Structure formats: C-alpha cells, structure tokens
Amino acid sequence: MRHFKKRRKQSLSSQINQSHEPLQKDGLKANLNENIQIIKEALGNSDDIIIREIRIGKERKLKAAIFYTEGLIDTPSIQNFILETLMLDLQKIDIDKMGSSGENPLHLLKDSVLTVGDIKDLSDYNTLFTFLLSGNVILLLDSFTLGFAIGMKGGKDRGVTEATVENSVRGPKEAFSESLRTNTALLRRKINDHNLWLETKKIGTVTKTAVSIAYIKGITNDKVVEEVRERLERIEIDSILETGYVEELIQDETYTPFPTIFHTERPDVTAANLLEGRVAIFVDGSPNALLVPSLFVQFFQTADDYYQRADIVTLLRFLRFFGFFIALLGPSLYIAITTFHQEMLPTPLLINLAAQREGVPFPAFIEALIMEITFEILREAGVRMPRTIGQAVSIVGTLVIGTAAVDAGIVSAAMVIVVAITAISSFVVSSFNLSISVRMVRFIFMGLAASFGLFGIIVGLIALVLHLCSLRSFGVPYMSPFAPFIATDQKDALFRFPHWGLFSRPRLISQKNVKREDTPSPKPEPRKQK
C-alpha cells in the first residue's frame, strides 16, 4: 500500500481552530445565564437555535434550559418527553433536599425521570455545539457544570425512494437517502447479523460531517478495515459535503482516469459487497455509499446479475465488455482503417466510403473530433438542463446537427454512424464513472490511430493494460482475478455461475472466511413426483 503525502492544513481550517480554541478548552459554567449568553454569542444569535428556559422541581426553584436547532428536531417529542416530564412530573420532588442529602439531581433526571433512550453527558462547549448542531436537544441546569445531549433527531428528509441511477428490472427498488441513519437502517434490514459493525466519526473542522464505515466482522480483512480507518483519520479539510470528497482523499492512485473506488445508491448492492468482504463508507447528507476495495470487473456487474438466471447474466456481461471495447476503440479503428489500412475493407464498401468523403474537407481524425466534441456538449447540456426538456433537447439536437452536418459536407454519413454507435455503447457500461473514463481515453486512441494507424492502437492497448495492472485499490490488485489470475474467482468475473456454484468469496478481498459454505453446494436435483 502506498504511503500518503502529508497534506498541509488549509489556512481557513487553522483560523477556525484558533478562533474556537479558547472555547473548546472551557468547561460548562455553573451559572445557567452565563452558559446561555456564551452559546448565543458563539452562534451569532441565530434564529434557528431555540432556547427555552423553564423552572423545575417543587415550588419551581431550579432553573433549567433546553436548546435545539429548529428543523433538525422532532418537535412533538420535545413536548411529550422533555417539557412535560420536567415541568409536570417533577412538581412533587424537592431537588434542594436531594442535593443536601447527597443524591445527585442529575442522576435522578437521567436514570429515573427522562423517558428517552439516547442521553449523553456534556461537560464542555465543543461537545455541546457538536450535538446541538447535529440534531440533539441540550439540557442544562443551573448550578451544575454537567449537561445532557438528548437524541431526538427528526425534521424532514427525502425519505426512501426508488433508485434513479442504478435501475433494476428485477429486485428491490429502494435506494439510499441523504439521512445517515436511514441508510444504515436499510443496510441492517438486509444483513440481520450481530457481526455487522458500524463505526462513525466526525470529519471536517467546519461541517463536522458524520462519516460511518460498515463491515462484517469475521469476513472483512482486518488490514483493510484498519487501512480505511487510517486514511479517514488523515483527512484534514474544513468540509465534507458528499462522498466524492472522501473518495478523492482516500483513493490509492490519483493519476489515473479509472475509478478505484466503487459507489452505489442501492442497499442490496452494498449488502452483497459487504458479504464478499468489502468495507462500505457512508457520509451523512449523501445518498451514495463507497465500497472498497474495488476491482475493474466490479464496474461491469449490476444488481440484476444476481436476480436472473446465470446463462442470461453471462450473455449480458459479454455484451457489456463488447460495448466497452466499441466505446473505447470505435472511432479510432475507423480512423486507422480509412486512413492507413484501406486494403482491409471490401472494395464495394471502400468505394462507397470514398464517395461519401468526396466533398468532406477534413481528414477522418478531424471529422471524428468534431462529432465527438459535439456529442459530448449535447450530452452535458442534456444532463444540466431541466429534466422535462433535457432529454428532448439532446435527442433533437443530435438528430438535427448530425443530419445538417452531413448535408453541409462537413462530415460523412459513415462517421455519424460510427460516433452514434460509440455513444450508445458507452451507455452499456453499467458504471457511470467507468463510462466517463472511457470517454476520456477514447480521444487518446483517436490521436494514436491518426498518427500511427493500427500499430498506434496496439501500442496504446498495451500501455492501457500495463497501466490497469499497476493500479491497486486498498492494496488489492485492480485487475484481479485476471491479473493475477485466480481460477476460483473466475466463477463471477466474465461468467456468472449459478448460485449453488458461488461457494467462495473473492480470495484477495476477504482472505479470511473465504468459504461461503463448508463444502461446495451440489446442484439441486428436482424432486421426482410419485
């Protein structure tokens, strides 16, 4: 595993740490009014921070205050489980006598009064602000330097909806949402085992975003889990707003167009990868999960591959790999053959192509470059435009521009066909990240084909294979199980064996508890009717 370079702290992060340093070191004050004033000033008297001062106990002698962030809290629960409990149920209790008798009133509230499950102690302002701004209710009492953070997270979120990017013909339709706890709950539904462990930490000096890692103890390699922890610990940044931040900061190789970390929006895909020995990384506020280690072949697999028959899935995987090579080499092969190797074409086809290119003023490379750039612009415009008109604009724009370019003699009709087939083939690749990588590398192969013909394409393929074989994802070779070749893992690479034949986990990923079953399952025999 490669060593990370030490990242220099950003000046903004340093300034924030310096400005907050005196406050972070201070413990809570015994005077409630002083605590309220400090909290108000630190938060700039923000309107969404609600402060409710109350009196509790017999004869309303003890002053208390609750703090919460409006919109992040389940407001009815505050009324039912905190305010009602403190203001009504404590009327008959003389807190002063309890304090003089040696019994701590705070222990009474925590152990016998508050009917809430998630309660944590607070002793300093840094912890207080972290809980307050992440959706907890803060309870402080006068004359005490200890407070409580009460878990009552609520508010509105998008909820569990259907997957929008990774569509599935058969299988679950649910997808992750922007709520971290909703996502972990969806994962728990899939894996009902006590060995599914979750670890959460805060990353970002300003945002303090909750980042969780999930793995199955006893299946996941402990070295991979420890490496994930170390890489997350090394992140020094002021904000984490999406999984893309974490992905870019923890990936193995940064000088490659190919993704070395897999991301998904589906709980079933996440659960299946955890059962193979991978680690999932969740970021609060993101509807995606990162999965490490990731392999090249993993980007050609979909959730439907395990919900349909093995022979159908094998055929579809071959189609994906075939589409990958067309998307990568389609325009470059056309450029090389029409420019340097015309003898490879049948004579009638060669005459037809020559007739089409008779009025075209540009060489084949410039033709392909114009059409590819035009299509990339249309594709990006279709993504960024409003959903109701984006698809129509991209389709109509492609048809109109392609037809007009042929009629104007700028490009040939054959080139439009080649570019269209290449664009369609790029959508066959199941992973959007890998599809972007193919689109980038395609231009390099077009330049090699225009300069050296098929020889340039072959040299480019050799360099591409060497580059892919040099990549690693959290210490695991990126091209396994092809390089290094692992015979037992070929059952779920190009081919997909039936489920009764998938008796072991990927060897280089799990390295412990490799067997899914004690012995390979025999093919089930149909029961004969008497």
mmCIF file of N, CA and C in Angstrom, residues 190-267:
data_model
loop_
_atom_site.group_PDB
_atom_site.id
_atom_site.type_symbol
_atom_site.label_atom_id
_atom_site.label_comp_id
_atom_site.label_asym_id
_atom_site.label_seq_id
_atom_site.Cartn_x
_atom_site.Cartn_y
_atom_site.Cartn_z
ATOM 1 N N LYS A 190 -31.062 -5.661 5.414
ATOM 2 C CA LYS A 190 -30.527 -6.682 4.511
ATOM 3 C C LYS A 190 -29.665 -7.699 5.249
ATOM 4 N N ILE A 191 -28.917 -7.228 6.235
ATOM 5 C CA ILE A 191 -27.991 -8.112 6.958
ATOM 6 C C ILE A 191 -28.382 -8.102 8.431
ATOM 7 N N ASN A 192 -29.102 -9.106 8.850
ATOM 8 C CA ASN A 192 -29.558 -9.199 10.247
ATOM 9 C C ASN A 192 -28.578 -10.051 11.055
ATOM 10 N N ASP A 193 -27.375 -9.522 11.200
ATOM 11 C CA ASP A 193 -26.346 -10.286 11.889
ATOM 12 C C ASP A 193 -25.599 -9.358 12.843
ATOM 13 N N HIS A 194 -25.253 -9.893 14.019
ATOM 14 C CA HIS A 194 -24.579 -9.063 15.014
ATOM 15 C C HIS A 194 -23.148 -8.736 14.616
ATOM 16 N N ASN A 195 -22.607 -9.419 13.611
ATOM 17 C CA ASN A 195 -21.247 -9.149 13.163
ATOM 18 C C ASN A 195 -21.163 -7.964 12.208
ATOM 19 N N LEU A 196 -22.297 -7.386 11.837
ATOM 20 C CA LEU A 196 -22.276 -6.166 11.037
ATOM 21 C C LEU A 196 -21.969 -4.998 11.973
ATOM 22 N N TRP A 197 -20.768 -4.473 11.870
ATOM 23 C CA TRP A 197 -20.306 -3.425 12.768
ATOM 24 C C TRP A 197 -20.277 -2.084 12.041
ATOM 25 N N LEU A 198 -20.639 -1.040 12.777
ATOM 26 C CA LEU A 198 -20.637 0.325 12.255
ATOM 27 C C LEU A 198 -19.782 1.201 13.150
ATOM 28 N N GLU A 199 -18.934 2.013 12.547
ATOM 29 C CA GLU A 199 -18.106 2.973 13.267
ATOM 30 C C GLU A 199 -18.312 4.344 12.644
ATOM 31 N N THR A 200 -18.529 5.356 13.476
ATOM 32 C CA THR A 200 -18.825 6.707 12.991
ATOM 33 C C THR A 200 -17.849 7.697 13.611
ATOM 34 N N LYS A 201 -17.398 8.630 12.804
ATOM 35 C CA LYS A 201 -16.544 9.710 13.286
ATOM 36 C C LYS A 201 -16.911 10.993 12.547
ATOM 37 N N LYS A 202 -16.509 12.122 13.125
ATOM 38 C CA LYS A 202 -16.781 13.429 12.535
ATOM 39 C C LYS A 202 -15.548 13.880 11.746
ATOM 40 N N ILE A 203 -15.794 14.329 10.510
ATOM 41 C CA ILE A 203 -14.723 14.809 9.641
ATOM 42 C C ILE A 203 -15.112 16.187 9.128
ATOM 43 N N GLY A 204 -14.153 17.099 9.125
ATOM 44 C CA GLY A 204 -14.412 18.460 8.668
ATOM 45 C C GLY A 204 -14.416 19.413 9.848
ATOM 46 N N THR A 205 -13.479 20.344 9.873
ATOM 47 C CA THR A 205 -13.385 21.261 11.007
ATOM 48 C C THR A 205 -14.568 22.213 11.083
ATOM 49 N N VAL A 206 -15.220 22.469 9.955
ATOM 50 C CA VAL A 206 -16.368 23.366 9.939
ATOM 51 C C VAL A 206 -17.676 22.584 9.910
ATOM 52 N N THR A 207 -17.807 21.668 8.962
ATOM 53 C CA THR A 207 -19.079 20.940 8.805
ATOM 54 C C THR A 207 -19.263 19.853 9.856
ATOM 55 N N LYS A 208 -18.155 19.261 10.342
ATOM 56 C CA LYS A 208 -18.236 18.150 11.303
ATOM 57 C C LYS A 208 -19.227 17.094 10.817
ATOM 58 N N THR A 209 -18.991 16.635 9.601
ATOM 59 C CA THR A 209 -19.877 15.673 8.955
ATOM 60 C C THR A 209 -19.656 14.276 9.534
ATOM 61 N N ALA A 210 -20.748 13.576 9.788
ATOM 62 C CA ALA A 210 -20.667 12.201 10.290
ATOM 63 C C ALA A 210 -20.335 11.260 9.129
ATOM 64 N N VAL A 211 -19.245 10.521 9.278
ATOM 65 C CA VAL A 211 -18.811 9.544 8.282
ATOM 66 C C VAL A 211 -18.748 8.187 8.969
ATOM 67 N N SER A 212 -19.439 7.202 8.395
ATOM 68 C CA SER A 212 -19.503 5.869 9.006
ATOM 69 C C SER A 212 -18.876 4.837 8.081
ATOM 70 N N ILE A 213 -18.224 3.857 8.675
ATOM 71 C CA ILE A 213 -17.751 2.703 7.928
ATOM 72 C C ILE A 213 -18.502 1.483 8.445
ATOM 73 N N ALA A 214 -18.855 0.600 7.528
ATOM 74 C CA ALA A 214 -19.600 -0.613 7.860
ATOM 75 C C ALA A 214 -18.856 -1.815 7.295
ATOM 76 N N TYR A 215 -18.759 -2.862 8.076
ATOM 77 C CA TYR A 215 -18.117 -4.095 7.633
ATOM 78 C C TYR A 215 -18.642 -5.250 8.467
ATOM 79 N N ILE A 216 -18.415 -6.453 7.980
ATOM 80 C CA ILE A 216 -18.865 -7.655 8.682
ATOM 81 C C ILE A 216 -17.665 -8.288 9.363
ATOM 82 N N LYS A 217 -17.663 -8.279 10.663
ATOM 83 C CA LYS A 217 -16.568 -8.845 11.439
ATOM 84 C C LYS A 217 -16.483 -10.349 11.188
ATOM 85 N N GLY A 218 -15.283 -10.824 10.895
ATOM 86 C CA GLY A 218 -15.102 -12.238 10.614
ATOM 87 C C GLY A 218 -15.067 -12.552 9.136
ATOM 88 N N ILE A 219 -15.532 -11.629 8.288
ATOM 89 C CA ILE A 219 -15.470 -11.809 6.840
ATOM 90 C C ILE A 219 -14.505 -10.804 6.222
ATOM 91 N N THR A 220 -14.597 -9.547 6.640
ATOM 92 C CA THR A 220 -13.741 -8.499 6.087
ATOM 93 C C THR A 220 -12.330 -8.633 6.643
ATOM 94 N N ASN A 221 -11.357 -8.408 5.763
ATOM 95 C CA ASN A 221 -9.956 -8.447 6.168
ATOM 96 C C ASN A 221 -9.678 -7.316 7.156
ATOM 97 N N ASP A 222 -9.126 -7.652 8.310
ATOM 98 C CA ASP A 222 -8.864 -6.649 9.342
ATOM 99 C C ASP A 222 -7.875 -5.589 8.872
ATOM 100 N N LYS A 223 -6.944 -5.953 7.988
ATOM 101 C CA LYS A 223 -5.974 -4.977 7.487
ATOM 102 C C LYS A 223 -6.657 -3.922 6.621
ATOM 103 N N VAL A 224 -7.663 -4.328 5.857
ATOM 104 C CA VAL A 224 -8.397 -3.374 5.028
ATOM 105 C C VAL A 224 -9.179 -2.406 5.916
ATOM 106 N N VAL A 225 -9.815 -2.938 6.962
ATOM 107 C CA VAL A 225 -10.568 -2.085 7.883
ATOM 108 C C VAL A 225 -9.646 -1.074 8.548
ATOM 109 N N GLU A 226 -8.483 -1.531 8.979
ATOM 110 C CA GLU A 226 -7.533 -0.631 9.628
ATOM 111 C C GLU A 226 -7.015 0.417 8.645
ATOM 112 N N GLU A 227 -6.814 0.022 7.393
ATOM 113 C CA GLU A 227 -6.356 0.984 6.388
ATOM 114 C C GLU A 227 -7.415 2.047 6.120
ATOM 115 N N VAL A 228 -8.680 1.644 6.093
ATOM 116 C CA VAL A 228 -9.760 2.618 5.913
ATOM 117 C C VAL A 228 -9.778 3.599 7.072
ATOM 118 N N ARG A 229 -9.642 3.094 8.297
ATOM 119 C CA ARG A 229 -9.618 3.973 9.466
ATOM 120 C C ARG A 229 -8.469 4.971 9.360
ATOM 121 N N GLU A 230 -7.281 4.497 9.011
ATOM 122 C CA GLU A 230 -6.113 5.381 8.967
ATOM 123 C C GLU A 230 -6.280 6.459 7.901
ATOM 124 N N ARG A 231 -6.824 6.092 6.743
ATOM 125 C CA ARG A 231 -6.971 7.081 5.672
ATOM 126 C C ARG A 231 -8.031 8.121 6.029
ATOM 127 N N LEU A 232 -9.067 7.706 6.710
ATOM 128 C CA LEU A 232 -10.058 8.680 7.156
ATOM 129 C C LEU A 232 -9.476 9.592 8.231
ATOM 130 N N GLU A 233 -8.615 9.056 9.097
ATOM 131 C CA GLU A 233 -8.002 9.864 10.140
ATOM 132 C C GLU A 233 -7.082 10.921 9.550
ATOM 133 N N ARG A 234 -6.490 10.648 8.396
ATOM 134 C CA ARG A 234 -5.541 11.576 7.787
ATOM 135 C C ARG A 234 -6.216 12.736 7.070
ATOM 136 N N ILE A 235 -7.512 12.666 6.903
ATOM 137 C CA ILE A 235 -8.211 13.734 6.180
ATOM 138 C C ILE A 235 -8.211 15.001 7.025
ATOM 139 N N GLU A 236 -7.662 16.057 6.483
ATOM 140 C CA GLU A 236 -7.643 17.361 7.151
ATOM 141 C C GLU A 236 -8.259 18.368 6.183
ATOM 142 N N ILE A 237 -9.512 18.685 6.380
ATOM 143 C CA ILE A 237 -10.252 19.559 5.477
ATOM 144 C C ILE A 237 -11.341 20.249 6.281
ATOM 145 N N ASP A 238 -11.813 21.370 5.783
ATOM 146 C CA ASP A 238 -12.806 22.107 6.552
ATOM 147 C C ASP A 238 -14.220 21.606 6.319
ATOM 148 N N SER A 239 -14.465 20.886 5.209
ATOM 149 C CA SER A 239 -15.835 20.469 4.925
ATOM 150 C C SER A 239 -15.853 19.156 4.165
ATOM 151 N N ILE A 240 -16.851 18.340 4.474
ATOM 152 C CA ILE A 240 -17.180 17.124 3.725
ATOM 153 C C ILE A 240 -18.670 17.213 3.409
ATOM 154 N N LEU A 241 -19.001 17.399 2.148
ATOM 155 C CA LEU A 241 -20.393 17.585 1.755
ATOM 156 C C LEU A 241 -20.956 16.397 0.991
ATOM 157 N N GLU A 242 -20.102 15.507 0.490
ATOM 158 C CA GLU A 242 -20.582 14.373 -0.283
ATOM 159 C C GLU A 242 -19.508 13.310 -0.289
ATOM 160 N N THR A 243 -19.870 12.101 -0.718
ATOM 161 C CA THR A 243 -18.896 11.011 -0.744
ATOM 162 C C THR A 243 -17.749 11.287 -1.710
ATOM 163 N N GLY A 244 -17.977 12.157 -2.699
ATOM 164 C CA GLY A 244 -16.903 12.485 -3.630
ATOM 165 C C GLY A 244 -15.703 13.112 -2.945
ATOM 166 N N TYR A 245 -15.934 13.903 -1.870
ATOM 167 C CA TYR A 245 -14.833 14.466 -1.098
ATOM 168 C C TYR A 245 -13.973 13.353 -0.514
ATOM 169 N N VAL A 246 -14.625 12.396 0.145
ATOM 170 C CA VAL A 246 -13.904 11.298 0.792
ATOM 171 C C VAL A 246 -13.217 10.422 -0.251
ATOM 172 N N GLU A 247 -13.913 10.152 -1.355
ATOM 173 C CA GLU A 247 -13.343 9.293 -2.394
ATOM 174 C C GLU A 247 -12.032 9.847 -2.921
ATOM 175 N N GLU A 248 -11.995 11.142 -3.174
ATOM 176 C CA GLU A 248 -10.793 11.751 -3.742
ATOM 177 C C GLU A 248 -9.657 11.805 -2.734
ATOM 178 N N LEU A 249 -9.976 11.850 -1.452
ATOM 179 C CA LEU A 249 -8.945 11.992 -0.426
ATOM 180 C C LEU A 249 -8.364 10.666 0.042
ATOM 181 N N ILE A 250 -9.059 9.551 -0.216
ATOM 182 C CA ILE A 250 -8.568 8.272 0.304
ATOM 183 C C ILE A 250 -8.202 7.287 -0.800
ATOM 184 N N GLN A 251 -8.403 7.628 -2.061
ATOM 185 C CA GLN A 251 -8.129 6.661 -3.121
ATOM 186 C C GLN A 251 -6.634 6.410 -3.253
ATOM 187 N N ASP A 252 -6.294 5.226 -3.789
ATOM 188 C CA ASP A 252 -4.886 4.824 -3.888
ATOM 189 C C ASP A 252 -4.132 5.640 -4.917
ATOM 190 N N GLU A 253 -4.612 5.639 -6.147
ATOM 191 C CA GLU A 253 -3.902 6.254 -7.260
ATOM 192 C C GLU A 253 -4.690 7.434 -7.781
ATOM 193 N N THR A 254 -4.076 8.615 -7.739
ATOM 194 C CA THR A 254 -4.772 9.812 -8.200
ATOM 195 C C THR A 254 -4.490 10.119 -9.663
ATOM 196 N N TYR A 255 -3.421 9.567 -10.235
ATOM 197 C CA TYR A 255 -3.042 9.863 -11.615
ATOM 198 C C TYR A 255 -3.547 8.773 -12.548
ATOM 199 N N THR A 256 -4.829 8.593 -12.567
ATOM 200 C CA THR A 256 -5.460 7.636 -13.466
ATOM 201 C C THR A 256 -6.881 8.096 -13.746
ATOM 202 N N PRO A 257 -7.352 7.897 -14.977
ATOM 203 C CA PRO A 257 -8.749 8.256 -15.260
ATOM 204 C C PRO A 257 -9.745 7.218 -14.781
ATOM 205 N N PHE A 258 -9.272 6.061 -14.341
ATOM 206 C CA PHE A 258 -10.161 4.969 -13.979
ATOM 207 C C PHE A 258 -10.503 5.032 -12.491
ATOM 208 N N PRO A 259 -11.758 4.799 -12.147
ATOM 209 C CA PRO A 259 -12.160 4.847 -10.730
ATOM 210 C C PRO A 259 -11.633 3.643 -9.969
ATOM 211 N N THR A 260 -11.058 3.895 -8.811
ATOM 212 C CA THR A 260 -10.558 2.801 -7.963
ATOM 213 C C THR A 260 -11.422 2.608 -6.725
ATOM 214 N N ILE A 261 -12.505 3.364 -6.613
ATOM 215 C CA ILE A 261 -13.469 3.195 -5.526
ATOM 216 C C ILE A 261 -14.860 3.133 -6.150
ATOM 217 N N PHE A 262 -15.598 2.119 -5.800
ATOM 218 C CA PHE A 262 -16.938 1.908 -6.363
ATOM 219 C C PHE A 262 -17.970 2.592 -5.468
ATOM 220 N N HIS A 263 -18.947 3.243 -6.087
ATOM 221 C CA HIS A 263 -20.019 3.843 -5.294
ATOM 222 C C HIS A 263 -21.366 3.373 -5.821
ATOM 223 N N THR A 264 -22.333 3.281 -4.930
ATOM 224 C CA THR A 264 -23.657 2.778 -5.285
ATOM 225 C C THR A 264 -24.707 3.484 -4.453
ATOM 226 N N GLU A 265 -25.925 3.528 -4.980
ATOM 227 C CA GLU A 265 -27.059 4.099 -4.258
ATOM 228 C C GLU A 265 -28.027 3.026 -3.790
ATOM 229 N N ARG A 266 -27.666 1.755 -3.959
ATOM 230 C CA ARG A 266 -28.582 0.655 -3.659
ATOM 231 C C ARG A 266 -28.149 -0.096 -2.405
ATOM 232 N N PRO A 267 -29.062 -0.313 -1.455
ATOM 233 C CA PRO A 267 -28.715 -1.096 -0.257
ATOM 234 C C PRO A 267 -28.396 -2.549 -0.570
#
